Amino acid sequence: MLIHADADAFFASVEQRDFPALRGRPMVVGPQVVACASYEARALGVHAGMPLFQARRRWPELLVADFRSGAYESASADLMALFREVTSLVEPGSMEEAFLDVSALDGGSVEEAGRIAGRLRERARRELGLPVSCGVARAKLFAKLASRRAKPDGLFVVDAETEARVRPRLPVADLWGVGPMTTARLHDAGIVLVADLAGWTVESLVERRVAKAMAKNLVAIRDGVDDATIRLPTARRSVSSQRSLGRSTRQRSVIQEALRGNVIRALARLGDDPRPATRLDVHLRYDDDHAVTVPGAIDRPTRDPAILVGAAISALERTAYEEDGRGVTMVGVTFGLPQVADPGVRA
């Protein structure tokens, strides 16, 4: 049995924990771009990746907290340490979330896993001052969906009967890792729900321009043999984030906002890895499937989101995408990380 534990609105929750005047108020973590919005701000329509000046112009009541990377890294380290007190089998997904394999604990039943998740949430609130939502299920997909359902600050358990009933009814658009472009291709093929994958093979999905790795994942999800394996983290050489735009565009605001969001997500995916970015690459894909990569200029290793967003936007401008006759369908960013001699550094 797996638990997907995910701290709610992590950056904002750390600020609200440390500064009581921010609690219950619509607030965001800046500085130039919204790195995280509290649930009170999300209720207004504020979201990560939004330019801060735009958010404050539209919602003057927003409170803004400076981005304190040290505070978030410390809170992340405390959170991961708490997870590893529950089980040594922990796979971080970002600095505030992880999968925990609790199959070997107290019989590994779904009921016991739910109780373990409940105690974990209580400890996170009591000892760390952070709200953590948890999803419990047999495999990663349903554990992730369950924690999403549990938000904010809740617990949702998926037993075998519920999984068997819900699996075929899942919209493919809601599946973990399925972006707008893949969704559109699946819908064009008449595949809207997981049940619609009946009769499809990996090869036939690839013929519909679905990436082979995604096609294998979709078939595994259909057959109920999807990923339930915890992969212990090792030091990596880079971290990336990309976003399909869903439609071809050359609109500056759309592309820049997507790029800002990718910078924030890539930083979050570093988890408790303390290494800074030493290089930056911006990736674009056009509507003729031609892809380009443009390096960004970083004067010194950094994790400062404002510096990295600025470098990414500068690199984006060098592609001259607005003057190009083609439209952009995907934008992404990759941060290079320094190599480490210590194999215990976690990514």
mmCIF file of C-alpha atoms in Angstrom:
data_model
loop_
_atom_site.group_PDB
_atom_site.id
_atom_site.type_symbol
_atom_site.label_atom_id
_atom_site.label_comp_id
_atom_site.label_asym_id
_atom_site.label_seq_id
_atom_site.Cartn_x
_atom_site.Cartn_y
_atom_site.Cartn_z
ATOM 1 C CA MET A 1 0.000 0.000 0.000
ATOM 2 C CA LEU A 2 1.179 3.492 -0.852
ATOM 3 C CA ILE A 3 0.588 6.869 0.729
ATOM 4 C CA HIS A 4 0.979 10.007 -1.340
ATOM 5 C CA ALA A 5 1.655 12.779 1.167
ATOM 6 C CA ASP A 6 1.569 16.359 -0.121
ATOM 7 C CA ALA A 7 1.939 19.524 1.955
ATOM 8 C CA ASP A 8 -0.784 21.992 0.969
ATOM 9 C CA ALA A 9 0.292 25.280 -0.671
ATOM 10 C CA PHE A 10 3.749 24.585 0.698
ATOM 11 C CA PHE A 11 5.556 27.929 0.361
ATOM 12 C CA ALA A 12 2.453 29.837 1.493
ATOM 13 C CA SER A 13 1.868 27.418 4.397
ATOM 14 C CA VAL A 14 5.435 27.936 5.638
ATOM 15 C CA GLU A 15 4.936 31.711 5.546
ATOM 16 C CA GLN A 16 1.573 31.481 7.317
ATOM 17 C CA ARG A 17 3.133 29.210 9.926
ATOM 18 C CA ASP A 18 6.033 31.563 10.560
ATOM 19 C CA PHE A 19 4.053 34.825 10.375
ATOM 20 C CA PRO A 20 0.653 34.551 12.113
ATOM 21 C CA ALA A 21 -0.590 37.840 10.570
ATOM 22 C CA LEU A 22 -0.743 36.037 7.196
ATOM 23 C CA ARG A 23 -3.016 33.241 8.409
ATOM 24 C CA GLY A 24 -6.472 33.110 6.879
ATOM 25 C CA ARG A 25 -5.576 35.946 4.494
ATOM 26 C CA PRO A 26 -5.221 35.874 0.702
ATOM 27 C CA MET A 27 -1.442 35.923 0.269
ATOM 28 C CA VAL A 28 1.220 34.858 -2.175
ATOM 29 C CA VAL A 29 4.933 34.191 -2.135
ATOM 30 C CA GLY A 30 6.803 36.444 -4.590
ATOM 31 C CA PRO A 31 8.999 38.240 -5.541
ATOM 32 C CA GLN A 32 8.338 38.997 -9.261
ATOM 33 C CA VAL A 33 6.199 36.004 -10.082
ATOM 34 C CA VAL A 34 3.733 34.103 -7.892
ATOM 35 C CA ALA A 35 5.668 31.083 -6.640
ATOM 36 C CA CYS A 36 2.768 29.893 -4.504
ATOM 37 C CA ALA A 37 -0.678 31.185 -3.541
ATOM 38 C CA SER A 38 -2.496 30.436 -0.306
ATOM 39 C CA TYR A 39 -5.867 28.734 -0.604
ATOM 40 C CA GLU A 40 -7.507 32.039 0.296
ATOM 41 C CA ALA A 41 -5.745 33.621 -2.705
ATOM 42 C CA ARG A 42 -6.550 30.673 -4.962
ATOM 43 C CA ALA A 43 -10.229 31.207 -4.194
ATOM 44 C CA LEU A 44 -9.865 34.631 -5.829
ATOM 45 C CA GLY A 45 -8.260 33.156 -8.954
ATOM 46 C CA VAL A 46 -4.568 33.688 -8.182
ATOM 47 C CA HIS A 47 -2.258 30.893 -9.359
ATOM 48 C CA ALA A 48 1.440 30.035 -9.494
ATOM 49 C CA GLY A 49 3.322 31.488 -12.444
ATOM 50 C CA MET A 50 1.218 34.648 -12.578
ATOM 51 C CA PRO A 51 3.236 37.886 -12.754
ATOM 52 C CA LEU A 52 3.038 39.524 -9.346
ATOM 53 C CA PHE A 53 2.244 42.998 -10.691
ATOM 54 C CA GLN A 54 -0.720 41.539 -12.565
ATOM 55 C CA ALA A 55 -2.039 39.746 -9.482
ATOM 56 C CA ARG A 56 -1.704 42.829 -7.246
ATOM 57 C CA ARG A 57 -3.335 45.059 -9.822
ATOM 58 C CA ARG A 58 -6.346 42.768 -10.021
ATOM 59 C CA TRP A 59 -6.514 41.911 -6.295
ATOM 60 C CA PRO A 60 -5.121 44.854 -4.284
ATOM 61 C CA GLU A 61 -5.912 43.047 -1.025
ATOM 62 C CA LEU A 62 -3.256 40.414 -1.701
ATOM 63 C CA LEU A 63 -0.485 40.188 0.851
ATOM 64 C CA VAL A 64 2.968 39.335 -0.504
ATOM 65 C CA ALA A 65 5.711 37.439 1.285
ATOM 66 C CA ASP A 66 9.295 37.379 0.072
ATOM 67 C CA PHE A 67 10.624 34.104 -1.298
ATOM 68 C CA ARG A 68 12.737 32.588 1.508
ATOM 69 C CA SER A 69 14.482 29.613 -0.051
ATOM 70 C CA GLY A 70 16.285 28.724 3.188
ATOM 71 C CA ALA A 71 13.020 28.489 5.117
ATOM 72 C CA TYR A 72 11.437 26.221 2.495
ATOM 73 C CA GLU A 73 14.490 23.982 2.244
ATOM 74 C CA SER A 74 14.531 23.624 6.026
ATOM 75 C CA ALA A 75 10.806 22.843 6.148
ATOM 76 C CA SER A 76 11.233 20.352 3.304
ATOM 77 C CA ALA A 77 14.078 18.601 5.124
ATOM 78 C CA ASP A 78 11.917 18.358 8.252
ATOM 79 C CA LEU A 79 9.003 17.006 6.210
ATOM 80 C CA MET A 80 11.101 14.346 4.462
ATOM 81 C CA ALA A 81 12.651 13.349 7.799
ATOM 82 C CA LEU A 82 9.145 12.872 9.195
ATOM 83 C CA PHE A 83 8.208 10.718 6.196
ATOM 84 C CA ARG A 84 11.314 8.569 6.698
ATOM 85 C CA GLU A 85 10.404 8.054 10.356
ATOM 86 C CA VAL A 86 7.288 6.313 9.066
ATOM 87 C CA THR A 87 9.117 4.152 6.495
ATOM 88 C CA SER A 88 12.507 4.055 4.808
ATOM 89 C CA LEU A 89 10.773 3.528 1.457
ATOM 90 C CA VAL A 90 10.175 7.154 0.478
ATOM 91 C CA GLU A 91 10.212 8.532 -3.073
ATOM 92 C CA PRO A 92 10.147 12.354 -3.074
ATOM 93 C CA GLY A 93 8.270 13.953 -5.950
ATOM 94 C CA SER A 94 9.174 17.539 -5.061
ATOM 95 C CA MET A 95 10.248 19.390 -1.958
ATOM 96 C CA GLU A 96 6.792 19.029 -0.364
ATOM 97 C CA GLU A 97 5.456 15.677 -1.572
ATOM 98 C CA ALA A 98 6.454 12.020 -1.622
ATOM 99 C CA PHE A 99 5.189 8.480 -2.034
ATOM 100 C CA LEU A 100 5.588 6.252 1.026
ATOM 101 C CA ASP A 101 5.405 2.459 0.792
ATOM 102 C CA VAL A 102 3.814 1.187 4.003
ATOM 103 C CA SER A 103 3.018 -2.331 2.742
ATOM 104 C CA ALA A 104 5.285 -3.967 5.319
ATOM 105 C CA LEU A 105 3.804 -2.087 8.279
ATOM 106 C CA ASP A 106 1.194 -3.826 10.431
ATOM 107 C CA GLY A 107 -0.009 -6.179 7.736
ATOM 108 C CA GLY A 108 -0.148 -3.653 4.923
ATOM 109 C CA SER A 109 -3.955 -3.474 4.754
ATOM 110 C CA VAL A 110 -5.666 -0.455 3.250
ATOM 111 C CA GLU A 111 -7.319 0.241 6.596
ATOM 112 C CA GLU A 112 -3.998 0.265 8.439
ATOM 113 C CA ALA A 113 -2.397 2.395 5.712
ATOM 114 C CA GLY A 114 -5.202 4.906 6.238
ATOM 115 C CA ARG A 115 -4.518 4.974 9.970
ATOM 116 C CA ILE A 116 -0.787 5.464 9.337
ATOM 117 C CA ALA A 117 -1.586 8.362 6.984
ATOM 118 C CA GLY A 118 -3.872 9.891 9.588
ATOM 119 C CA ARG A 119 -1.156 9.783 12.240
ATOM 120 C CA LEU A 120 1.341 11.225 9.764
ATOM 121 C CA ARG A 121 -0.963 14.174 9.102
ATOM 122 C CA GLU A 122 -1.442 14.772 12.833
ATOM 123 C CA ARG A 123 2.327 14.771 13.426
ATOM 124 C CA ALA A 124 2.970 17.123 10.492
ATOM 125 C CA ARG A 125 0.464 19.597 11.902
ATOM 126 C CA ARG A 126 1.615 19.263 15.508
ATOM 127 C CA GLU A 127 5.391 19.017 15.042
ATOM 128 C CA LEU A 128 5.971 21.013 11.853
ATOM 129 C CA GLY A 129 2.958 23.319 11.787
ATOM 130 C CA LEU A 130 2.144 22.259 8.215
ATOM 131 C CA PRO A 131 -1.084 20.925 6.688
ATOM 132 C CA VAL A 132 -0.474 17.722 4.724
ATOM 133 C CA SER A 133 -3.052 15.991 2.551
ATOM 134 C CA CYS A 134 -2.729 12.246 2.032
ATOM 135 C CA GLY A 135 -4.049 9.751 -0.484
ATOM 136 C CA VAL A 136 -3.887 6.011 0.159
ATOM 137 C CA ALA A 137 -4.079 3.391 -2.590
ATOM 138 C CA ARG A 138 -2.442 0.303 -4.059
ATOM 139 C CA ALA A 139 -0.605 2.135 -6.865
ATOM 140 C CA LYS A 140 0.834 5.589 -7.494
ATOM 141 C CA LEU A 141 -1.894 6.817 -9.845
ATOM 142 C CA PHE A 142 -4.714 6.344 -7.378
ATOM 143 C CA ALA A 143 -2.653 7.503 -4.405
ATOM 144 C CA LYS A 144 -1.911 10.733 -6.288
ATOM 145 C CA LEU A 145 -5.538 11.156 -7.357
ATOM 146 C CA ALA A 146 -6.651 10.460 -3.788
ATOM 147 C CA SER A 147 -4.377 13.116 -2.282
ATOM 148 C CA ARG A 148 -5.656 15.577 -4.874
ATOM 149 C CA ARG A 149 -9.209 14.680 -3.851
ATOM 150 C CA ALA A 150 -8.266 15.116 -0.186
ATOM 151 C CA LYS A 151 -7.033 18.702 -0.590
ATOM 152 C CA PRO A 152 -6.955 20.927 1.270
ATOM 153 C CA ASP A 153 -5.790 19.345 4.521
ATOM 154 C CA GLY A 154 -7.560 16.008 4.197
ATOM 155 C CA LEU A 155 -7.243 12.242 3.809
ATOM 156 C CA PHE A 156 -8.793 10.012 1.152
ATOM 157 C CA VAL A 157 -8.450 6.211 1.032
ATOM 158 C CA VAL A 158 -9.072 4.145 -2.104
ATOM 159 C CA ASP A 159 -9.773 0.467 -1.433
ATOM 160 C CA ALA A 160 -9.683 -2.290 -4.060
ATOM 161 C CA GLU A 161 -13.436 -2.172 -4.678
ATOM 162 C CA THR A 162 -13.413 1.586 -5.200
ATOM 163 C CA GLU A 163 -10.400 1.376 -7.510
ATOM 164 C CA ALA A 164 -12.028 -1.324 -9.679
ATOM 165 C CA ARG A 165 -15.215 0.723 -9.939
ATOM 166 C CA VAL A 166 -13.559 4.083 -10.625
ATOM 167 C CA ARG A 167 -10.646 3.043 -12.873
ATOM 168 C CA PRO A 168 -12.608 2.594 -16.133
ATOM 169 C CA ARG A 169 -14.513 5.835 -15.504
ATOM 170 C CA LEU A 170 -11.403 7.999 -15.136
ATOM 171 C CA PRO A 171 -11.119 10.710 -17.796
ATOM 172 C CA VAL A 172 -7.807 10.349 -19.595
ATOM 173 C CA ALA A 173 -7.364 14.123 -19.220
ATOM 174 C CA ASP A 174 -7.126 13.604 -15.423
ATOM 175 C CA LEU A 175 -4.396 10.979 -15.588
ATOM 176 C CA TRP A 176 -1.055 11.847 -14.079
ATOM 177 C CA GLY A 177 1.318 13.062 -16.809
ATOM 178 C CA VAL A 178 -1.251 13.350 -19.610
ATOM 179 C CA GLY A 179 -0.996 16.901 -20.958
ATOM 180 C CA PRO A 180 -3.360 18.902 -23.183
ATOM 181 C CA MET A 181 -1.734 17.788 -26.442
ATOM 182 C CA THR A 182 -1.884 14.077 -25.611
ATOM 183 C CA THR A 183 -5.431 14.547 -24.349
ATOM 184 C CA ALA A 184 -6.435 16.129 -27.660
ATOM 185 C CA ARG A 185 -4.905 13.242 -29.633
ATOM 186 C CA LEU A 186 -6.647 10.678 -27.456
ATOM 187 C CA HIS A 187 -9.977 12.475 -27.788
ATOM 188 C CA ASP A 188 -9.533 12.592 -31.568
ATOM 189 C CA ALA A 189 -9.193 8.808 -31.428
ATOM 190 C CA GLY A 190 -12.396 8.512 -29.406
ATOM 191 C CA ILE A 191 -10.585 7.832 -26.127
ATOM 192 C CA VAL A 192 -12.158 9.977 -23.431
ATOM 193 C CA LEU A 193 -12.271 7.556 -20.493
ATOM 194 C CA VAL A 194 -9.894 4.773 -19.459
ATOM 195 C CA ALA A 195 -12.588 2.303 -20.506
ATOM 196 C CA ASP A 196 -12.245 3.630 -24.072
ATOM 197 C CA LEU A 197 -8.705 2.210 -24.199
ATOM 198 C CA ALA A 198 -10.159 -1.290 -24.576
ATOM 199 C CA GLY A 199 -8.751 -2.896 -27.708
ATOM 200 C CA TRP A 200 -5.911 -0.408 -28.095
ATOM 201 C CA THR A 201 -2.296 -1.572 -28.093
ATOM 202 C CA VAL A 202 0.905 0.368 -27.466
ATOM 203 C CA GLU A 203 1.613 0.278 -31.199
ATOM 204 C CA SER A 204 -1.821 1.557 -32.215
ATOM 205 C CA LEU A 205 -1.570 4.421 -29.722
ATOM 206 C CA VAL A 206 1.880 5.339 -31.041
ATOM 207 C CA GLU A 207 0.352 5.490 -34.528
ATOM 208 C CA ARG A 208 -1.917 8.214 -33.109
ATOM 209 C CA ARG A 209 1.233 10.201 -32.184
ATOM 210 C CA VAL A 210 1.109 9.260 -28.497
ATOM 211 C CA ALA A 211 4.640 8.969 -27.095
ATOM 212 C CA LYS A 212 5.651 5.343 -26.614
ATOM 213 C CA ALA A 213 6.337 5.703 -22.883
ATOM 214 C CA MET A 214 2.920 7.311 -22.404
ATOM 215 C CA ALA A 215 1.257 4.617 -24.540
ATOM 216 C CA LYS A 216 2.763 1.908 -22.315
ATOM 217 C CA ASN A 217 1.571 3.777 -19.243
ATOM 218 C CA LEU A 218 -1.970 4.124 -20.605
ATOM 219 C CA VAL A 219 -2.220 0.418 -21.414
ATOM 220 C CA ALA A 220 -0.888 -0.449 -17.934
ATOM 221 C CA ILE A 221 -3.466 1.853 -16.337
ATOM 222 C CA ARG A 222 -6.243 0.253 -18.382
ATOM 223 C CA ASP A 223 -5.111 -3.228 -17.282
ATOM 224 C CA GLY A 224 -4.661 -2.247 -13.624
ATOM 225 C CA VAL A 225 -0.931 -3.027 -13.567
ATOM 226 C CA ASP A 226 0.322 0.548 -13.366
ATOM 227 C CA ASP A 227 3.288 1.715 -11.321
ATOM 228 C CA ALA A 228 3.392 0.790 -7.644
ATOM 229 C CA THR A 229 7.184 0.788 -7.277
ATOM 230 C CA ILE A 230 9.019 3.137 -4.927
ATOM 231 C CA ARG A 231 12.260 4.388 -6.459
ATOM 232 C CA LEU A 232 14.731 5.608 -3.897
ATOM 233 C CA PRO A 233 16.234 8.933 -4.979
ATOM 234 C CA THR A 234 19.774 9.425 -6.233
ATOM 235 C CA ALA A 235 21.670 12.542 -7.197
ATOM 236 C CA ARG A 236 20.702 13.746 -10.667
ATOM 237 C CA ARG A 237 22.454 15.967 -13.153
ATOM 238 C CA SER A 238 19.513 18.200 -14.065
ATOM 239 C CA VAL A 239 15.886 19.023 -13.298
ATOM 240 C CA SER A 240 13.262 19.990 -15.876
ATOM 241 C CA SER A 241 9.685 21.092 -16.329
ATOM 242 C CA GLN A 242 7.717 21.518 -19.512
ATOM 243 C CA ARG A 243 4.166 22.438 -20.409
ATOM 244 C CA SER A 244 2.144 21.780 -23.526
ATOM 245 C CA LEU A 245 0.152 24.875 -24.402
ATOM 246 C CA GLY A 246 -2.770 22.944 -25.849
ATOM 247 C CA ARG A 247 -2.890 25.063 -28.972
ATOM 248 C CA SER A 248 -0.461 26.774 -31.279
ATOM 249 C CA THR A 249 0.267 30.363 -30.237
ATOM 250 C CA ARG A 250 2.773 33.193 -30.558
ATOM 251 C CA GLN A 251 1.110 35.268 -27.837
ATOM 252 C CA ARG A 252 3.805 36.677 -25.564
ATOM 253 C CA SER A 253 1.791 36.647 -22.322
ATOM 254 C CA VAL A 254 0.716 33.001 -22.735
ATOM 255 C CA ILE A 255 4.206 31.719 -23.520
ATOM 256 C CA GLN A 256 5.962 33.778 -20.861
ATOM 257 C CA GLU A 257 3.468 32.756 -18.169
ATOM 258 C CA ALA A 258 3.973 29.092 -19.075
ATOM 259 C CA LEU A 259 7.740 29.550 -18.871
ATOM 260 C CA ARG A 260 7.515 31.258 -15.466
ATOM 261 C CA GLY A 261 5.395 28.371 -14.205
ATOM 262 C CA ASN A 262 7.974 25.887 -15.468
ATOM 263 C CA VAL A 263 10.765 27.668 -13.575
ATOM 264 C CA ILE A 264 8.751 27.442 -10.337
ATOM 265 C CA ARG A 265 7.865 23.772 -10.895
ATOM 266 C CA ALA A 266 11.458 22.837 -11.745
ATOM 267 C CA LEU A 267 12.672 24.473 -8.526
ATOM 268 C CA ALA A 268 9.991 22.633 -6.533
ATOM 269 C CA ARG A 269 11.059 19.322 -8.082
ATOM 270 C CA LEU A 270 14.512 19.695 -6.538
ATOM 271 C CA GLY A 271 12.888 18.636 -3.285
ATOM 272 C CA ASP A 272 15.426 18.432 -0.480
ATOM 273 C CA ASP A 273 18.365 18.562 -2.891
ATOM 274 C CA PRO A 274 20.264 21.748 -1.867
ATOM 275 C CA ARG A 275 22.207 22.176 -5.119
ATOM 276 C CA PRO A 276 21.724 25.414 -7.113
ATOM 277 C CA ALA A 277 21.231 25.688 -10.862
ATOM 278 C CA THR A 278 24.518 26.176 -12.702
ATOM 279 C CA ARG A 279 23.055 26.452 -16.194
ATOM 280 C CA LEU A 280 19.666 26.993 -17.768
ATOM 281 C CA ASP A 281 18.164 25.872 -21.080
ATOM 282 C CA VAL A 282 14.822 26.941 -22.523
ATOM 283 C CA HIS A 283 12.997 24.529 -24.824
ATOM 284 C CA LEU A 284 10.358 25.354 -27.431
ATOM 285 C CA ARG A 285 8.413 23.105 -29.753
ATOM 286 C CA TYR A 286 6.613 24.545 -32.764
ATOM 287 C CA ASP A 287 3.436 23.392 -34.450
ATOM 288 C CA ASP A 288 5.451 21.583 -37.139
ATOM 289 C CA ASP A 289 7.055 19.481 -34.309
ATOM 290 C CA HIS A 290 10.425 21.224 -34.766
ATOM 291 C CA ALA A 291 12.085 21.717 -31.372
ATOM 292 C CA VAL A 292 14.743 24.239 -30.345
ATOM 293 C CA THR A 293 16.847 24.637 -27.209
ATOM 294 C CA VAL A 294 18.367 27.986 -26.229
ATOM 295 C CA PRO A 295 20.837 28.386 -23.333
ATOM 296 C CA GLY A 296 20.224 31.062 -20.733
ATOM 297 C CA ALA A 297 22.881 33.162 -19.026
ATOM 298 C CA ILE A 298 23.401 32.631 -15.280
ATOM 299 C CA ASP A 299 26.206 34.685 -13.742
ATOM 300 C CA ARG A 300 26.543 32.420 -10.722
ATOM 301 C CA PRO A 301 24.941 29.235 -9.354
ATOM 302 C CA THR A 302 21.569 30.185 -7.867
ATOM 303 C CA ARG A 303 18.128 29.011 -6.786
ATOM 304 C CA ASP A 304 16.696 32.530 -6.766
ATOM 305 C CA PRO A 305 13.450 32.288 -8.775
ATOM 306 C CA ALA A 306 13.596 35.924 -9.878
ATOM 307 C CA ILE A 307 17.074 35.484 -11.365
ATOM 308 C CA LEU A 308 16.123 32.216 -13.047
ATOM 309 C CA VAL A 309 12.865 33.607 -14.448
ATOM 310 C CA GLY A 310 14.760 36.600 -15.844
ATOM 311 C CA ALA A 311 17.376 34.368 -17.468
ATOM 312 C CA ALA A 312 14.688 32.125 -18.923
ATOM 313 C CA ILE A 313 12.716 35.055 -20.377
ATOM 314 C CA SER A 314 15.908 36.480 -21.919
ATOM 315 C CA ALA A 315 16.676 33.116 -23.525
ATOM 316 C CA LEU A 316 13.106 32.893 -24.777
ATOM 317 C CA GLU A 317 13.398 36.267 -26.480
ATOM 318 C CA ARG A 318 16.465 35.080 -28.383
ATOM 319 C CA THR A 319 14.329 32.491 -30.175
ATOM 320 C CA ALA A 320 12.430 35.353 -31.892
ATOM 321 C CA TYR A 321 9.311 33.203 -31.575
ATOM 322 C CA GLU A 322 6.958 36.156 -32.108
ATOM 323 C CA GLU A 323 8.391 36.860 -35.545
ATOM 324 C CA ASP A 324 8.563 33.185 -36.516
ATOM 325 C CA GLY A 325 5.774 32.095 -38.831
ATOM 326 C CA ARG A 326 5.137 28.994 -36.747
ATOM 327 C CA GLY A 327 3.182 28.799 -33.514
ATOM 328 C CA VAL A 328 4.565 27.492 -30.215
ATOM 329 C CA THR A 329 2.959 24.343 -28.786
ATOM 330 C CA MET A 330 5.295 23.539 -25.880
ATOM 331 C CA VAL A 331 7.630 25.489 -23.621
ATOM 332 C CA GLY A 332 10.006 24.074 -21.049
ATOM 333 C CA VAL A 333 13.083 24.717 -18.945
ATOM 334 C CA THR A 334 16.009 22.608 -17.717
ATOM 335 C CA PHE A 335 18.411 23.497 -14.903
ATOM 336 C CA GLY A 336 21.844 21.904 -14.874
ATOM 337 C CA LEU A 337 23.058 20.889 -11.416
ATOM 338 C CA PRO A 338 26.625 20.594 -10.127
ATOM 339 C CA GLN A 339 27.986 17.079 -9.808
ATOM 340 C CA VAL A 340 28.514 15.837 -6.286
ATOM 341 C CA ALA A 341 30.899 13.294 -4.875
ATOM 342 C CA ASP A 342 28.558 12.380 -2.025
ATOM 343 C CA PRO A 343 26.079 9.728 -3.254
ATOM 344 C CA GLY A 344 23.840 10.504 -0.296
ATOM 345 C CA VAL A 345 22.684 13.815 -1.773
ATOM 346 C CA ARG A 346 19.005 13.392 -2.572
ATOM 347 C CA ALA A 347 17.175 14.784 -5.597
#
